[in-house]
Amino acid sequence: MNSLTNRTRPRADGDRRFPVRRRLLPVLGLLLVPLTIAGLLSWSLGSAEERLTDVEAAVVNHDEPVKVDGRSVPLGRQLAGKLVGDEITSNYSWEFATEKTAEEGLRSGKYVAVVTIPRNFSAAATSFSRDPAQARQARIDVTTGEHSRFADEAINRYVTSTAADLLGQQLTTTYLDNVLVGFNSLGDQLGDASAGASSLAGGAEQLASGIGELSGGAEQLAQGSRELAGGLGELENGAAQLAGGLDQLREQTAQLPQQATALADAAARESKGVQQLSKGLSTLAGNLQDLRKQCPPGIVPLCNKIAVQAAIAQKLDKGAGQVEKASTGIAGGLAKMAGRAPDSGGGLPALAKGVGKLSDGAEQLHSGISRSHDGATELSGGAEQLASGIGELSDGAEELSNGTEELSSGLKQATEELPTYPEEQRQTLADTVAEPVTTSNGTKVEVGGTGLPMYAVLALWVGALATFLVLRPVPARTLESTRSSLVLTLRNFALPVGIAIAQGVLVAAMLGWFRELSLGDWVATAGIAALVAVACTAVNHALAAALGGAGRFVSMLGALIVVANGFVSAVPAVLEQLAVALPTGPALNALRAVVTTGTAPSGGAIALLVVWALIGPAVSCLVVERHRTVRPAQLLATYGVRGHRLGTT
């Protein structure tokens, strides 16, 4: 056994002869490994959004403006302006380009992305203001080049979608502002309509009153029409009697002209006879006078009688003359009645004709009065219907008046309830409705800010892996040492733990600088980072001690699992479960709680880290115990080849 001790001691003595400077350099290197990894990742990815302006992208605008309400609307130019402008906080450095230069820029790597705005962009974006059936969404094309990184496409789509959202928000705000202005106009119009309805109600009330008076007049008209029909009925009867009497008169006067002619002839003959009688009486009277004068005295009595007769004859002569005149007058009158005299005017024939015409006129009068009576009867019926209809119209006018009053009241109430928006409130409301939900960071994108805890865990894990590339995972004097395996393990584990704590503090300092942590948060971060570093060191110590190179390969796989789960949540379930099972899972949870949210880590995460920190040394202790057991075959392989015997000094 002394021989074995002597064989192994020179190597340990050689270790003691290393200068202190040469022993410190590897330790300093091990301290720099996690600091370099975490610092480089945090520096390159932690604030990548601030360096997006150094990345160039192009926008190709083919859009043709359209006219809406007589105004030109160049939405393509507005979208390009939002990309190029400063409305988006985290944005590329955009520039206008032609389609050819954009393609060349993508191929050469000058542009990480190209946004192409098609010709119909404005027409599609404003299609909602025209025929609803023709409404459609506007689209833009986003192209990334072969030189783009894996996160560039997501950033491209975020930036372009943000610009499109801003433009859509502007369109929606304008549309809503017009709607709210329409509310104001509608309120004014409803107010005017209410006033008009009030006037209409007053007019309808007056109409109802007038129709009531008209109904009374219609009743009077119906009554007068009935009386008129009755009077015309009596007049019709009188006209019928008149027509009958005139018919009889016509029949009776039809023979008067002939009778008058006969009388006129008789009167003419009588007049001639009287004329002859008058002449005879005149001659007789003259003769009697002559005879009286010649009468002898002896016949005086006779002569006196003759004288008396002569006087009588003279009187008769005078009477005959008068009769003659009368007969002549009668004959002339009858002649006129017969229509023989020029100045007779037609006489009885004309009278007969006139009576005939009068009879015809009476017949026509009777017919006309009969028709008038029928018309008056119909007028009476129509007047009664008119009175009834006007009564219903009066009721309808009353209902119209009541309805218009209700309409006026309803319009007034609607006007009072309809909201009105001043310009300032209208703009605020339109902005709020157009974008009801927003985020606290606005249009800023944090590309790697949330990845700082992952960078720290990855750095501490790789630092632990590198530690046991430099330091022995198993003590060199395990066989000859008289100390227990636990003591050997803890003594061998002391330096890696010290390095791990230093690594954790350095990484915490880096996190505090990048995240601008307060002193209290930094102390908590340093404590958690030191615990994470110790746990990672314990696990890597166990892997390197138990499996050697294979253990280091497993540790490398663990680092890859951390990276795979750290950049995106959509990973296979197996990787997600492995990430939870490894010590890096609770390490990430603990650091995220302190660094990202500023809260205390969960007790479960701390407990798991402590468990892993204890499991590592336990496994290493078992490995040391195994290394302290040597089989004869190993001794023969080591010493028999060299020709020495066991037990020699």
XYZ file of C-alpha atoms in Angstrom:
649
model
C 0.000 0.000 0.000
C 2.940 2.325 0.677
C 4.061 1.733 -2.875
C 0.669 2.863 -4.183
C 0.844 5.923 -2.010
C 4.287 6.733 -3.255
C 3.105 6.340 -6.819
C 0.267 8.747 -6.434
C 1.935 11.323 -4.244
C 4.245 12.947 -6.828
C 1.186 14.175 -8.752
C -0.275 15.742 -5.627
C 3.071 17.256 -4.718
C 3.311 18.623 -8.213
C -0.040 20.298 -7.705
C 1.298 21.938 -4.589
C 4.253 23.291 -6.524
C 2.010 25.299 -8.972
C 2.540 29.007 -8.447
C -0.350 30.938 -6.928
C -0.642 33.107 -10.030
C -1.175 30.080 -12.244
C -3.867 28.784 -9.902
C -5.701 32.132 -9.829
C -5.821 32.611 -13.590
C -8.157 29.634 -14.186
C -10.363 30.857 -11.347
C -10.547 34.335 -12.875
C -11.333 32.752 -16.217
C -14.121 30.736 -14.635
C -15.529 33.921 -13.104
C -15.494 35.624 -16.491
C -17.296 32.802 -18.315
C -20.833 33.424 -16.960
C -20.213 37.152 -16.772
C -19.179 37.197 -20.422
C -22.107 35.049 -21.558
C -24.733 36.937 -19.568
C -23.209 40.312 -20.385
C -22.899 39.609 -24.101
C -26.430 38.249 -24.403
C -27.897 41.066 -22.331
C -25.919 43.704 -24.226
C -26.804 42.311 -27.636
C -30.417 41.326 -26.953
C -31.427 43.126 -23.782
C -32.157 46.484 -25.488
C -32.332 45.464 -29.117
C -35.434 47.644 -29.630
C -33.272 50.731 -29.114
C -31.055 49.684 -32.016
C -33.891 48.940 -34.434
C -33.356 52.379 -35.975
C -29.984 51.110 -37.217
C -31.755 48.431 -39.260
C -33.011 49.501 -42.684
C -36.283 48.473 -44.306
C -38.086 49.659 -47.432
C -41.657 50.552 -48.306
C -42.931 50.356 -51.890
C -46.100 52.361 -52.441
C -48.175 51.474 -55.521
C -51.399 52.866 -54.059
C -53.657 55.082 -56.140
C -55.631 57.644 -54.081
C -59.422 57.645 -54.253
C -61.990 60.388 -53.757
C -64.415 60.239 -50.835
C -67.028 63.008 -50.646
C -65.069 64.951 -53.221
C -61.788 64.796 -51.272
C -58.672 62.870 -52.264
C -57.789 60.108 -49.781
C -54.205 58.775 -50.257
C -54.212 56.063 -47.594
C -51.189 54.309 -49.070
C -49.122 57.456 -48.645
C -50.474 57.873 -45.115
C -49.541 54.286 -44.186
C -46.062 54.767 -45.616
C -45.820 58.000 -43.642
C -46.678 56.167 -40.426
C -43.960 53.599 -41.144
C -41.366 56.245 -41.939
C -42.526 58.663 -39.218
C -42.032 58.590 -35.461
C -45.488 57.419 -34.322
C -44.154 53.896 -33.704
C -41.676 53.978 -30.811
C -39.814 50.766 -31.687
C -39.319 50.896 -35.422
C -36.903 50.226 -38.235
C -35.317 52.944 -40.293
C -37.748 52.904 -43.210
C -37.141 54.494 -46.566
C -39.123 54.743 -49.781
C -37.974 52.520 -52.612
C -39.046 51.256 -55.979
C -39.927 47.636 -56.485
C -36.611 46.985 -58.220
C -34.412 48.650 -55.591
C -36.388 46.908 -52.833
C -35.725 43.491 -54.367
C -32.034 44.315 -54.790
C -31.869 45.518 -51.179
C -33.401 42.258 -49.911
C -30.934 40.177 -51.912
C -27.920 42.185 -50.773
C -29.029 42.300 -47.140
C -29.417 46.085 -47.079
C -33.099 45.741 -46.183
C -34.348 43.262 -43.613
C -37.920 43.701 -44.834
C -39.949 45.256 -47.644
C -43.552 46.379 -47.275
C -45.469 46.607 -50.553
C -48.686 48.641 -50.645
C -50.891 47.508 -53.589
C -52.685 49.817 -56.009
C -56.155 49.200 -54.593
C -55.179 49.856 -50.965
C -57.070 53.153 -50.603
C -60.063 51.823 -52.536
C -60.290 48.754 -50.300
C -59.684 50.642 -47.050
C -62.477 53.133 -47.806
C -64.876 50.617 -49.342
C -66.994 50.612 -46.161
C -68.116 54.175 -46.985
C -69.722 53.058 -50.245
C -71.866 50.048 -51.120
C -71.826 47.686 -48.089
C -71.900 44.684 -50.405
C -68.596 45.846 -51.933
C -66.803 46.402 -48.594
C -63.481 44.557 -48.277
C -60.304 44.690 -46.246
C -57.150 46.391 -47.453
C -54.018 44.234 -47.479
C -50.294 44.880 -47.591
C -47.460 42.490 -48.420
C -44.531 42.007 -46.012
C -41.428 40.274 -47.362
C -38.257 39.376 -45.451
C -34.931 38.594 -47.072
C -32.698 35.562 -46.731
C -30.305 37.606 -44.575
C -32.973 38.311 -41.928
C -32.650 36.852 -38.420
C -35.229 34.626 -36.797
C -36.801 37.477 -34.809
C -36.806 39.959 -37.697
C -39.940 38.536 -39.293
C -41.885 38.819 -36.039
C -40.655 42.391 -35.592
C -41.553 43.156 -39.209
C -45.088 41.977 -38.741
C -45.375 43.783 -35.428
C -44.212 47.070 -36.932
C -46.373 46.813 -40.052
C -49.412 45.650 -38.099
C -48.893 48.530 -35.673
C -48.757 50.989 -38.568
C -51.847 49.404 -40.098
C -53.582 49.562 -36.720
C -52.689 53.234 -36.367
C -54.077 53.948 -39.822
C -57.166 51.855 -39.123
C -57.577 53.662 -35.822
C -57.372 56.976 -37.675
C -60.023 55.825 -40.164
C -62.219 54.495 -37.374
C -61.776 57.688 -35.373
C -62.785 59.784 -38.379
C -65.742 57.513 -39.066
C -66.871 57.622 -35.426
C -66.377 61.384 -35.315
C -68.706 61.672 -38.291
C -71.183 59.392 -36.510
C -71.049 61.556 -33.388
C -71.450 64.680 -35.511
C -74.429 62.891 -37.035
C -75.831 62.493 -33.511
C -75.543 66.240 -33.023
C -77.150 66.928 -36.400
C -79.808 64.325 -35.676
C -80.530 66.030 -32.358
C -80.928 69.380 -34.108
C -83.132 67.819 -36.764
C -85.206 66.022 -34.132
C -85.593 69.359 -32.352
C -86.794 70.919 -35.581
C -89.037 67.919 -36.165
C -90.419 68.269 -32.634
C -91.172 71.938 -33.233
C -92.742 71.032 -36.571
C -94.762 68.290 -34.906
C -95.949 70.811 -32.302
C -97.026 73.156 -35.087
C -98.615 70.205 -36.862
C -100.462 69.289 -33.663
C -101.768 72.861 -33.395
C -102.781 72.806 -37.035
C -104.392 69.402 -36.585
C -106.338 70.758 -33.615
C -107.493 73.715 -35.692
C -108.301 71.284 -38.494
C -110.388 69.202 -36.104
C -112.217 72.340 -34.955
C -112.768 73.482 -38.540
C -113.923 70.018 -39.539
C -116.371 70.131 -36.618
C -117.792 73.363 -37.984
C -117.753 71.853 -41.469
C -119.667 68.880 -40.096
C -122.380 71.261 -38.833
C -122.461 72.961 -42.232
C -122.692 69.569 -43.900
C -125.661 68.716 -41.681
C -127.305 71.995 -42.687
C -126.483 71.222 -46.314
C -128.096 67.811 -45.976
C -131.188 69.377 -44.366
C -131.365 72.072 -47.059
C -130.879 69.427 -49.725
C -133.783 67.453 -48.299
C -135.953 70.590 -48.226
C -134.826 71.456 -51.756
C -135.734 67.966 -52.914
C -139.168 68.362 -51.291
C -139.718 71.798 -52.871
C -138.602 70.521 -56.237
C -141.036 67.625 -55.819
C -143.903 70.082 -55.284
C -142.617 72.229 -58.139
C -142.534 69.135 -60.303
C -146.195 68.481 -59.482
C -147.099 72.126 -60.283
C -145.125 71.942 -63.501
C -146.992 68.771 -64.399
C -150.332 70.498 -63.744
C -149.188 73.561 -65.722
C -148.160 71.356 -68.611
C -151.554 69.590 -68.500
C -153.457 72.911 -68.398
C -151.420 74.312 -71.231
C -152.118 71.173 -73.233
C -155.845 71.738 -72.719
C -155.443 75.444 -73.520
C -153.591 74.558 -76.685
C -156.376 72.206 -77.670
C -158.972 74.866 -76.880
C -157.161 77.739 -78.589
C -156.463 75.680 -81.659
C -160.067 76.494 -83.046
C -160.142 80.145 -81.950
C -158.596 81.477 -85.173
C -161.343 79.847 -87.292
C -164.082 80.997 -84.931
C -162.657 84.495 -84.861
C -162.569 84.511 -88.663
C -166.226 83.481 -88.845
C -167.193 86.125 -86.311
C -165.174 88.700 -88.175
C -167.049 87.837 -91.411
C -170.409 87.975 -89.624
C -169.495 91.263 -88.008
C -168.480 92.656 -91.373
C -171.792 91.612 -92.860
C -173.660 93.031 -89.906
C -171.699 96.244 -90.238
C -172.759 96.530 -93.868
C -176.372 95.849 -92.937
C -176.305 98.435 -90.206
C -174.659 100.820 -92.613
C -177.478 100.272 -95.094
C -180.006 100.584 -92.271
C -178.394 103.814 -91.207
C -178.585 105.118 -94.733
C -182.207 104.094 -94.967
C -183.038 105.716 -91.634
C -181.177 108.835 -92.654
C -183.156 108.966 -95.900
C -186.384 108.247 -94.012
C -185.667 110.965 -91.511
C -184.962 113.439 -94.331
C -188.076 112.412 -96.100
C -190.161 112.793 -92.968
C -188.753 116.228 -92.361
C -189.545 117.223 -95.858
C -192.963 115.758 -95.458
C -193.549 117.641 -92.234
C -192.561 120.841 -93.868
C -194.981 120.204 -96.682
C -197.734 119.086 -94.416
C -200.851 121.191 -94.797
C -202.269 122.809 -91.744
C -205.252 120.633 -91.724
C -203.228 117.632 -91.038
C -201.170 119.189 -88.369
C -201.651 116.311 -85.900
C -200.616 113.965 -88.580
C -197.702 116.097 -89.403
C -196.805 116.267 -85.766
C -196.823 112.513 -85.702
C -194.682 112.557 -88.817
C -192.367 114.975 -87.123
C -192.196 112.719 -84.145
C -191.433 109.769 -86.409
C -188.858 111.858 -88.214
C -187.230 112.645 -84.918
C -187.348 108.996 -84.014
C -185.895 108.138 -87.395
C -183.065 110.607 -86.784
C -182.416 109.031 -83.409
C -182.491 105.613 -84.979
C -180.161 106.914 -87.617
C -177.769 108.054 -84.978
C -178.102 104.762 -83.146
C -177.591 102.899 -86.351
C -174.483 104.984 -86.963
C -173.249 104.083 -83.563
C -174.126 100.448 -84.134
C -172.347 100.679 -87.452
C -169.285 102.038 -85.784
C -169.499 99.392 -83.136
C -169.972 96.671 -85.710
C -167.119 98.066 -87.725
C -164.926 98.093 -84.605
C -166.026 94.596 -83.688
C -165.401 93.455 -87.212
C -161.957 95.075 -87.143
C -161.160 93.550 -83.749
C -162.324 90.160 -84.875
C -160.299 90.628 -88.045
C -157.268 91.394 -85.921
C -158.047 88.405 -83.741
C -158.230 86.306 -86.851
C -154.888 87.757 -87.882
C -156.178 89.512 -90.959
C -155.086 93.030 -90.056
C -151.483 94.009 -90.725
C -151.093 95.324 -87.205
C -152.796 92.359 -85.610
C -149.465 90.662 -84.567
C -150.736 87.303 -85.735
C -153.844 87.377 -83.596
C -155.340 84.205 -82.333
C -153.174 81.983 -84.634
C -150.094 83.463 -83.028
C -151.738 82.992 -79.677
C -152.424 79.382 -80.511
C -148.839 78.903 -81.607
C -147.594 80.650 -78.469
C -149.810 78.478 -76.320
C -148.384 75.447 -78.144
C -144.869 76.599 -77.514
C -145.761 77.436 -73.965
C -147.131 73.935 -73.586
C -143.919 72.469 -75.003
C -141.882 74.696 -72.689
C -144.012 73.583 -69.780
C -143.294 69.967 -70.707
C -139.584 70.723 -70.853
C -139.880 72.620 -67.585
C -141.570 69.618 -66.036
C -138.851 67.314 -67.363
C -136.091 69.638 -66.108
C -137.734 70.051 -62.733
C -138.082 66.260 -62.556
C -134.390 65.852 -63.234
C -133.638 68.611 -60.749
C -135.759 66.777 -58.221
C -133.807 63.579 -58.857
C -130.551 65.522 -58.574
C -131.741 67.200 -55.404
C -132.635 63.775 -54.005
C -129.165 62.483 -54.876
C -127.695 65.712 -53.486
C -129.566 65.115 -50.257
C -128.189 61.553 -50.045
C -124.684 62.764 -50.901
C -124.966 65.571 -48.377
C -125.954 63.053 -45.723
C -122.977 60.855 -46.673
C -120.796 63.977 -46.680
C -122.027 64.866 -43.207
C -121.304 61.314 -42.019
C -117.859 61.311 -43.679
C -117.042 64.720 -42.242
C -118.009 63.373 -38.827
C -115.544 60.513 -39.269
C -113.015 63.000 -40.643
C -113.532 65.081 -37.521
C -112.805 62.025 -35.376
C -109.726 61.264 -37.499
C -108.574 64.867 -37.224
C -108.960 64.624 -33.462
C -106.881 61.429 -33.449
C -104.363 63.125 -35.745
C -104.149 66.021 -33.312
C -103.600 63.641 -30.394
C -101.088 61.590 -32.401
C -99.102 64.639 -33.482
C -99.054 65.837 -29.888
C -97.663 62.446 -28.833
C -95.196 62.597 -31.734
C -94.090 66.061 -30.677
C -93.707 64.881 -27.082
C -91.786 61.774 -28.179
C -89.502 63.772 -30.467
C -88.881 66.265 -27.702
C -88.043 63.441 -25.305
C -85.791 61.824 -27.930
C -84.079 65.167 -28.460
C -83.488 65.482 -24.726
C -82.244 61.884 -24.414
C -80.129 61.934 -27.581
C -76.553 62.714 -26.521
C -74.749 65.696 -27.929
C -70.977 65.809 -28.039
C -68.829 68.944 -28.087
C -65.777 68.765 -30.295
C -63.365 67.915 -27.447
C -65.589 65.157 -26.035
C -66.265 63.896 -29.551
C -62.554 63.492 -30.277
C -61.906 61.777 -26.928
C -64.847 59.412 -27.358
C -63.923 58.609 -30.967
C -60.324 57.836 -29.937
C -61.500 55.646 -27.063
C -64.017 53.692 -29.150
C -61.546 53.306 -32.025
C -58.956 51.876 -29.597
C -60.843 50.679 -26.500
C -57.933 48.540 -25.280
C -54.292 49.552 -25.356
C -51.087 48.448 -23.692
C -48.952 50.326 -21.210
C -45.911 50.273 -23.481
C -47.841 51.662 -26.470
C -46.027 50.926 -29.724
C -42.765 49.947 -28.020
C -41.530 46.393 -28.434
C -39.029 44.856 -26.029
C -37.111 42.310 -28.042
C -34.851 40.897 -25.309
C -35.683 42.728 -22.094
C -37.686 39.844 -20.668
C -34.886 37.399 -21.554
C -32.395 38.739 -18.986
C -33.233 36.070 -16.348
C -32.825 33.382 -19.007
C -29.464 34.834 -20.051
C -28.364 34.796 -16.398
C -29.411 31.177 -15.813
C -27.768 30.092 -19.072
C -24.581 31.933 -18.120
C -24.468 30.377 -14.644
C -25.127 26.912 -16.059
C -22.406 27.232 -18.692
C -20.112 28.758 -16.047
C -20.661 25.684 -13.877
C -19.950 23.465 -16.882
C -16.721 25.361 -17.573
C -15.725 25.156 -13.910
C -15.364 21.404 -14.097
C -13.521 21.619 -17.367
C -10.793 23.340 -15.376
C -11.142 21.859 -11.889
C -11.160 18.186 -10.950
C -14.644 16.930 -10.153
C -13.083 14.126 -8.021
C -10.169 14.726 -5.614
C -6.836 13.343 -6.789
C -5.942 11.722 -3.415
C -9.105 9.767 -2.886
C -7.282 6.446 -2.456
C -4.565 7.479 -0.023
C -6.562 9.985 1.997
C -7.666 8.945 5.447
C -10.541 11.400 5.492
C -14.065 10.290 4.861
C -15.586 10.512 1.427
C -18.000 13.218 2.623
C -15.158 15.379 3.901
C -13.191 14.872 0.704
C -16.228 15.762 -1.354
C -16.989 18.906 0.631
C -13.343 20.029 0.570
C -13.198 19.455 -3.175
C -16.574 21.231 -3.558
C -15.575 24.294 -1.541
C -13.646 26.075 -4.303
C -16.329 25.511 -6.988
C -18.950 26.804 -4.526
C -16.871 29.909 -3.871
C -16.462 30.425 -7.609
C -20.205 29.855 -8.098
C -21.123 32.432 -5.468
C -18.747 34.925 -7.065
C -20.250 34.157 -10.468
C -23.756 34.689 -9.082
C -22.810 38.044 -7.564
C -21.157 39.208 -10.797
C -24.161 38.156 -12.879
C -26.473 39.888 -10.386
C -24.382 43.047 -10.748
C -24.803 42.841 -14.507
C -28.579 42.324 -14.130
C -28.819 45.239 -11.724
C -27.007 47.487 -14.179
C -29.184 46.505 -17.149
C -32.458 46.554 -15.208
C -31.520 49.550 -13.027
C -32.483 47.663 -9.869
C -32.684 49.311 -6.490
C -30.238 48.281 -3.771
C -32.789 46.066 -2.057
C -33.781 44.362 -5.305
C -30.120 43.910 -6.224
C -29.324 42.262 -2.893
C -32.252 39.891 -3.386
C -31.144 39.236 -6.964
C -27.583 38.562 -5.812
C -28.790 36.083 -3.198
C -31.004 34.242 -5.687
C -28.265 34.271 -8.360
C -25.729 32.884 -5.872
C -28.141 30.098 -4.897
C -28.795 29.355 -8.586
C -25.047 29.268 -9.282
C -24.453 26.895 -6.368
C -27.266 24.593 -7.543
C -25.951 24.598 -11.132
C -22.416 23.947 -9.862
C -23.619 21.080 -7.675
C -25.450 19.403 -10.569
C -22.551 19.886 -13.023
C -20.131 18.629 -10.376
C -22.190 15.477 -9.994
C -22.487 14.983 -13.786
C -18.757 15.458 -14.375
C -17.815 13.249 -11.439
C -20.222 10.447 -12.284
C -20.139 10.443 -16.097
C -17.033 12.335 -17.055
C -17.191 13.535 -20.658
C -20.690 12.114 -21.109
C -21.801 14.166 -18.117
C -20.439 17.317 -19.702
C -22.361 16.433 -22.885
C -25.533 16.047 -20.817
C -24.803 19.446 -19.262
C -24.484 20.923 -22.742
C -27.904 19.472 -23.614
C -29.276 21.145 -20.506
C -27.934 24.479 -21.753
C -29.607 23.916 -25.119
C -32.909 23.130 -23.369
C -32.629 26.434 -21.508
C -32.081 28.277 -24.799
C -34.891 26.432 -26.601
C -37.399 27.191 -23.851
C -36.189 30.731 -23.280
C -36.861 32.359 -26.656
C -40.376 31.147 -27.365
C -43.172 29.500 -25.389
C -44.374 27.331 -28.273
C -41.954 24.435 -27.760
C -42.634 20.679 -27.728
C -44.166 19.437 -24.503
C -41.164 17.167 -23.849
C -38.750 20.116 -23.831
C -41.089 22.085 -21.602
C -41.286 19.206 -19.117
C -37.492 18.756 -19.176
C -37.043 22.471 -18.533
C -39.281 22.173 -15.469
C -37.462 19.048 -14.251
C -33.958 20.518 -14.533
C -32.619 22.909 -11.879
C -32.766 25.652 -14.504
C -36.590 25.598 -14.222
C -36.887 26.828 -10.611
C -33.831 29.017 -11.223
C -35.655 30.848 -14.036
C -38.811 31.200 -11.958
C -36.924 32.649 -9.014
C -34.886 35.140 -11.069
C -37.910 36.234 -13.118
C -39.827 36.995 -9.949
C -37.042 39.207 -8.591
C -35.697 40.806 -11.788
C -38.797 41.151 -13.977
C -41.726 41.625 -11.606
C -39.865 42.810 -8.492
C -41.603 40.285 -6.236
C -40.254 37.654 -3.884
C -39.701 34.234 -5.486
C -41.977 31.392 -4.524
C -40.944 29.111 -1.713
C -41.230 26.121 -4.023
C -38.589 27.468 -6.396
C -36.186 28.195 -3.527
C -36.794 24.758 -2.042
C -36.095 23.030 -5.356
C -32.850 24.963 -5.768
C -31.779 23.925 -2.276
C -32.682 20.315 -3.066
C -30.586 20.375 -6.252
C -27.736 22.023 -4.355
C -27.835 19.105 -1.888
C -28.373 16.355 -4.465
C -25.199 17.337 -6.341
C -22.762 16.846 -3.438
C -24.570 13.676 -2.395
C -24.042 12.156 -5.836
C -20.441 13.411 -5.866
C -19.885 11.799 -2.464
C -21.084 8.468 -3.832
C -18.747 8.875 -6.800
C -15.800 9.622 -4.477
C -16.672 6.558 -2.449
C -16.691 4.497 -5.612
C -13.304 5.931 -6.663
C -11.797 4.892 -3.314
C -12.494 1.229 -4.063
C -9.785 -0.384 -6.293
C -10.079 -3.857 -7.800
C -6.985 -6.076 -8.340
C -7.379 -5.889 -12.061
C -6.994 -2.116 -11.882
C -3.822 -2.477 -9.808
C -2.335 -5.005 -12.227
C -3.227 -2.753 -15.119
C -1.543 0.160 -13.416
C 1.550 -1.379 -11.778
C 2.066 -4.842 -13.204
C 2.869 -3.476 -16.620
C 5.771 -1.543 -15.177
C 7.406 -4.697 -13.588
C 6.968 -3.756 -9.916
C 5.800 -6.053 -7.200
C 3.253 -5.236 -4.702
C 4.575 -4.414 -1.307
C 8.018 -3.119 -2.464
C 9.211 0.270 -1.339
